[in-house]
PDB file of C-alpha atoms in Angstrom:
ATOM      1  CA  MET A   1     -34.370  -2.593  -4.976  1.00 47.00           C
ATOM      2  CA  ARG A   2     -36.442  -5.115  -3.071  1.00 54.00           C
ATOM      3  CA  GLN A   3     -37.633  -8.187  -4.946  1.00 56.00           C
ATOM      4  CA  TYR A   4     -41.263  -9.202  -4.436  1.00 61.00           C
ATOM      5  CA  LYS A   5     -42.629 -12.664  -4.867  1.00 84.00           C
ATOM      6  CA  ARG A   6     -45.246 -13.132  -7.552  1.00 81.00           C
ATOM      7  CA  SER A   7     -47.700 -14.322  -4.913  1.00 82.00           C
ATOM      8  CA  GLN A   8     -47.253 -11.038  -3.033  1.00 86.00           C
ATOM      9  CA  ARG A   9     -47.794  -8.946  -6.173  1.00 85.00           C
ATOM     10  CA  VAL A  10     -50.941 -10.908  -7.066  1.00 86.00           C
ATOM     11  CA  GLY A  11     -52.185 -10.576  -3.473  1.00 88.00           C
ATOM     12  CA  ASP A  12     -51.721  -6.808  -3.618  1.00 89.00           C
ATOM     13  CA  LEU A  13     -53.656  -6.642  -6.898  1.00 90.00           C
ATOM     14  CA  ILE A  14     -56.468  -8.764  -5.476  1.00 91.00           C
ATOM     15  CA  ARG A  15     -56.667  -6.471  -2.432  1.00 91.00           C
ATOM     16  CA  GLU A  16     -56.982  -3.408  -4.665  1.00 91.00           C
ATOM     17  CA  VAL A  17     -59.603  -4.946  -6.947  1.00 91.00           C
ATOM     18  CA  ILE A  18     -61.763  -6.287  -4.098  1.00 90.00           C
ATOM     19  CA  SER A  19     -61.556  -2.920  -2.311  1.00 89.00           C
ATOM     20  CA  GLU A  20     -62.769  -1.165  -5.459  1.00 90.00           C
ATOM     21  CA  MET A  21     -65.578  -3.703  -5.904  1.00 88.00           C
ATOM     22  CA  ILE A  22     -66.800  -3.085  -2.359  1.00 87.00           C
ATOM     23  CA  LEU A  23     -66.902   0.660  -3.015  1.00 86.00           C
ATOM     24  CA  ARG A  24     -68.410   0.562  -6.523  1.00 87.00           C
ATOM     25  CA  ASP A  25     -70.194  -2.666  -7.315  1.00 82.00           C
ATOM     26  CA  LEU A  26     -71.420  -4.323  -4.136  1.00 82.00           C
ATOM     27  CA  GLY A  27     -74.492  -2.662  -2.687  1.00 80.00           C
ATOM     28  CA  ASP A  28     -74.682  -4.951   0.335  1.00 79.00           C
ATOM     29  CA  PRO A  29     -75.255  -2.829   3.475  1.00 83.00           C
ATOM     30  CA  ARG A  30     -73.322  -5.408   5.521  1.00 84.00           C
ATOM     31  CA  LEU A  31     -70.172  -4.319   3.659  1.00 83.00           C
ATOM     32  CA  GLU A  32     -70.449  -0.575   4.293  1.00 85.00           C
ATOM     33  CA  THR A  33     -67.810  -0.577   7.037  1.00 83.00           C
ATOM     34  CA  VAL A  34     -65.502  -3.206   5.511  1.00 87.00           C
ATOM     35  CA  THR A  35     -61.881  -2.483   4.648  1.00 86.00           C
ATOM     36  CA  ILE A  36     -59.697  -5.093   2.956  1.00 90.00           C
ATOM     37  CA  THR A  37     -56.441  -4.939   4.891  1.00 91.00           C
ATOM     38  CA  GLU A  38     -54.333  -7.658   3.299  1.00 92.00           C
ATOM     39  CA  VAL A  39     -54.408 -10.651   0.971  1.00 92.00           C
ATOM     40  CA  GLU A  40     -52.035 -13.547   1.566  1.00 91.00           C
ATOM     41  CA  MET A  41     -51.537 -15.901  -1.358  1.00 90.00           C
ATOM     42  CA  THR A  42     -50.134 -19.403  -1.358  1.00 88.00           C
ATOM     43  CA  PRO A  43     -47.018 -19.743  -3.557  1.00 87.00           C
ATOM     44  CA  ASP A  44     -49.011 -21.731  -6.158  1.00 86.00           C
ATOM     45  CA  LEU A  45     -51.638 -18.917  -6.310  1.00 85.00           C
ATOM     46  CA  LYS A  46     -54.501 -21.346  -5.688  1.00 88.00           C
ATOM     47  CA  LEU A  47     -55.617 -19.924  -2.345  1.00 91.00           C
ATOM     48  CA  ALA A  48     -56.108 -16.304  -1.289  1.00 92.00           C
ATOM     49  CA  ARG A  49     -56.691 -15.507   2.370  1.00 93.00           C
ATOM     50  CA  VAL A  50     -58.459 -12.127   2.340  1.00 93.00           C
ATOM     51  CA  PHE A  51     -58.150 -10.254   5.641  1.00 93.00           C
ATOM     52  CA  PHE A  52     -60.661  -7.519   6.379  1.00 91.00           C
ATOM     53  CA  SER A  53     -61.671  -5.219   9.196  1.00 86.00           C
ATOM     54  CA  ALA A  54     -65.171  -3.982   9.951  1.00 85.00           C
ATOM     55  CA  ARG A  55     -65.993  -1.121  12.266  1.00 81.00           C
ATOM     56  CA  GLY A  56     -68.481  -1.988  14.935  1.00 76.00           C
ATOM     57  CA  ASP A  57     -69.275  -4.756  17.341  1.00 76.00           C
ATOM     58  CA  GLN A  58     -68.949  -8.519  16.893  1.00 80.00           C
ATOM     59  CA  ARG A  59     -72.424  -8.776  15.402  1.00 85.00           C
ATOM     60  CA  ARG A  60     -71.480  -6.302  12.679  1.00 84.00           C
ATOM     61  CA  GLU A  61     -68.186  -8.138  12.050  1.00 84.00           C
ATOM     62  CA  GLY A  62     -70.096 -11.402  11.653  1.00 86.00           C
ATOM     63  CA  ALA A  63     -72.555  -9.771   9.263  1.00 87.00           C
ATOM     64  CA  ALA A  64     -69.630  -8.390   7.223  1.00 87.00           C
ATOM     65  CA  LEU A  65     -68.119 -11.870   6.987  1.00 88.00           C
ATOM     66  CA  GLN A  66     -71.464 -13.277   5.802  1.00 89.00           C
ATOM     67  CA  GLY A  67     -71.758 -10.480   3.243  1.00 88.00           C
ATOM     68  CA  LEU A  68     -68.290 -11.178   1.849  1.00 90.00           C
ATOM     69  CA  GLU A  69     -68.893 -14.919   1.730  1.00 90.00           C
ATOM     70  CA  SER A  70     -72.212 -14.456  -0.062  1.00 89.00           C
ATOM     71  CA  ALA A  71     -70.538 -12.172  -2.624  1.00 88.00           C
ATOM     72  CA  ALA A  72     -67.554 -14.505  -3.110  1.00 88.00           C
ATOM     73  CA  GLY A  73     -68.797 -15.849  -6.457  1.00 88.00           C
ATOM     74  CA  PHE A  74     -69.355 -12.355  -7.845  1.00 89.00           C
ATOM     75  CA  ILE A  75     -65.974 -11.203  -6.511  1.00 89.00           C
ATOM     76  CA  LYS A  76     -64.188 -14.208  -7.987  1.00 88.00           C
ATOM     77  CA  LYS A  77     -65.854 -13.733 -11.386  1.00 88.00           C
ATOM     78  CA  ASN A  78     -64.863 -10.067 -11.522  1.00 87.00           C
ATOM     79  CA  LEU A  79     -61.346 -10.843 -10.328  1.00 87.00           C
ATOM     80  CA  GLY A  80     -61.070 -13.250 -13.257  1.00 84.00           C
ATOM     81  CA  ARG A  81     -61.995 -10.480 -15.674  1.00 85.00           C
ATOM     82  CA  GLU A  82     -59.651  -7.927 -14.099  1.00 83.00           C
ATOM     83  CA  LEU A  83     -56.554 -10.057 -13.449  1.00 83.00           C
ATOM     84  CA  ARG A  84     -56.693 -12.646 -16.235  1.00 81.00           C
ATOM     85  CA  LEU A  85     -54.971 -15.350 -14.220  1.00 77.00           C
ATOM     86  CA  ARG A  86     -54.783 -18.871 -15.545  1.00 79.00           C
ATOM     87  CA  CYS A  87     -56.429 -20.208 -12.413  1.00 81.00           C
ATOM     88  CA  MET A  88     -58.521 -18.083 -10.066  1.00 85.00           C
ATOM     89  CA  PRO A  89     -57.629 -18.630  -6.419  1.00 88.00           C
ATOM     90  CA  GLU A  90     -60.125 -19.869  -3.877  1.00 88.00           C
ATOM     91  CA  LEU A  91     -61.086 -16.956  -1.611  1.00 91.00           C
ATOM     92  CA  ILE A  92     -61.130 -17.350   2.153  1.00 91.00           C
ATOM     93  CA  PHE A  93     -62.322 -14.305   4.091  1.00 92.00           C
ATOM     94  CA  GLN A  94     -60.932 -13.810   7.573  1.00 89.00           C
ATOM     95  CA  LEU A  95     -61.404 -11.034  10.102  1.00 88.00           C
ATOM     96  CA  ASP A  96     -58.158  -9.125  10.692  1.00 82.00           C
ATOM     97  CA  ARG A  97     -57.526  -8.867  14.427  1.00 74.00           C
ATOM     98  CA  SER A  98     -54.151  -7.100  14.097  1.00 71.00           C
ATOM     99  CA  PHE A  99     -55.656  -3.646  14.817  1.00 71.00           C
ATOM    100  CA  GLU A 100     -57.283  -4.979  17.972  1.00 71.00           C
ATOM    101  CA  TYR A 101     -54.014  -6.584  19.036  1.00 69.00           C
ATOM    102  CA  GLY A 102     -52.045  -3.404  18.322  1.00 73.00           C
ATOM    103  CA  SER A 103     -54.496  -1.326  20.368  1.00 73.00           C
ATOM    104  CA  LYS A 104     -54.182  -3.759  23.256  1.00 74.00           C
ATOM    105  CA  ILE A 105     -50.373  -3.558  23.167  1.00 80.00           C
ATOM    106  CA  ASP A 106     -50.506   0.266  23.040  1.00 77.00           C
ATOM    107  CA  ARG A 107     -52.842   0.310  26.037  1.00 82.00           C
ATOM    108  CA  LEU A 108     -50.518  -1.972  28.020  1.00 80.00           C
ATOM    109  CA  ILE A 109     -47.466   0.157  27.168  1.00 83.00           C
ATOM    110  CA  ARG A 110     -49.294   3.312  28.297  1.00 84.00           C
ATOM    111  CA  ILE A 111     -50.233   1.631  31.593  1.00 81.00           C
ATOM    112  CA  ILE A 112     -46.599   0.644  32.190  1.00 81.00           C
ATOM    113  CA  GLN A 113     -45.393   4.155  31.336  1.00 82.00           C
ATOM    114  CA  ASP A 114     -47.964   5.718  33.680  1.00 79.00           C
ATOM    115  CA  GLU A 115     -46.855   3.407  36.498  1.00 80.00           C
ATOM    116  CA  LYS A 116     -43.189   4.304  35.897  1.00 78.00           C
ATOM    117  CA  GLU A 117     -44.030   8.019  36.004  1.00 79.00           C
ATOM    118  CA  LYS A 118     -45.899   7.553  39.290  1.00 79.00           C
ATOM    119  CA  ASP A 119     -42.905   5.707  40.795  1.00 75.00           C
ATOM    120  CA  SER A 120     -40.463   8.439  39.705  1.00 71.00           C
TER     121      SER A 120
END
């Protein structure tokens, strides 16, 4: 059985709680297309880097970031109630570019495969 670090377990819980808050409690239209993809915690649990994706263009992504940052106090307060940690971590919201990167890699692989098929 794989052992998980406490920081990873807390990060997973924070991801779940924030995702639920976005669906249920936050009525901000800027957050309609937001998905929390991952939360990375520092080992001392004082900092949580919250990665999110937002469907749409860069303007919509920027608006989503502003919406999350403006709701940070509310999110942190509710996290405190849900998780009952001794010290609530500072939340830093960051756009997750991994999907973009993965799509780019897939596109490049397809181009290479198409070129190999043409040469064969």
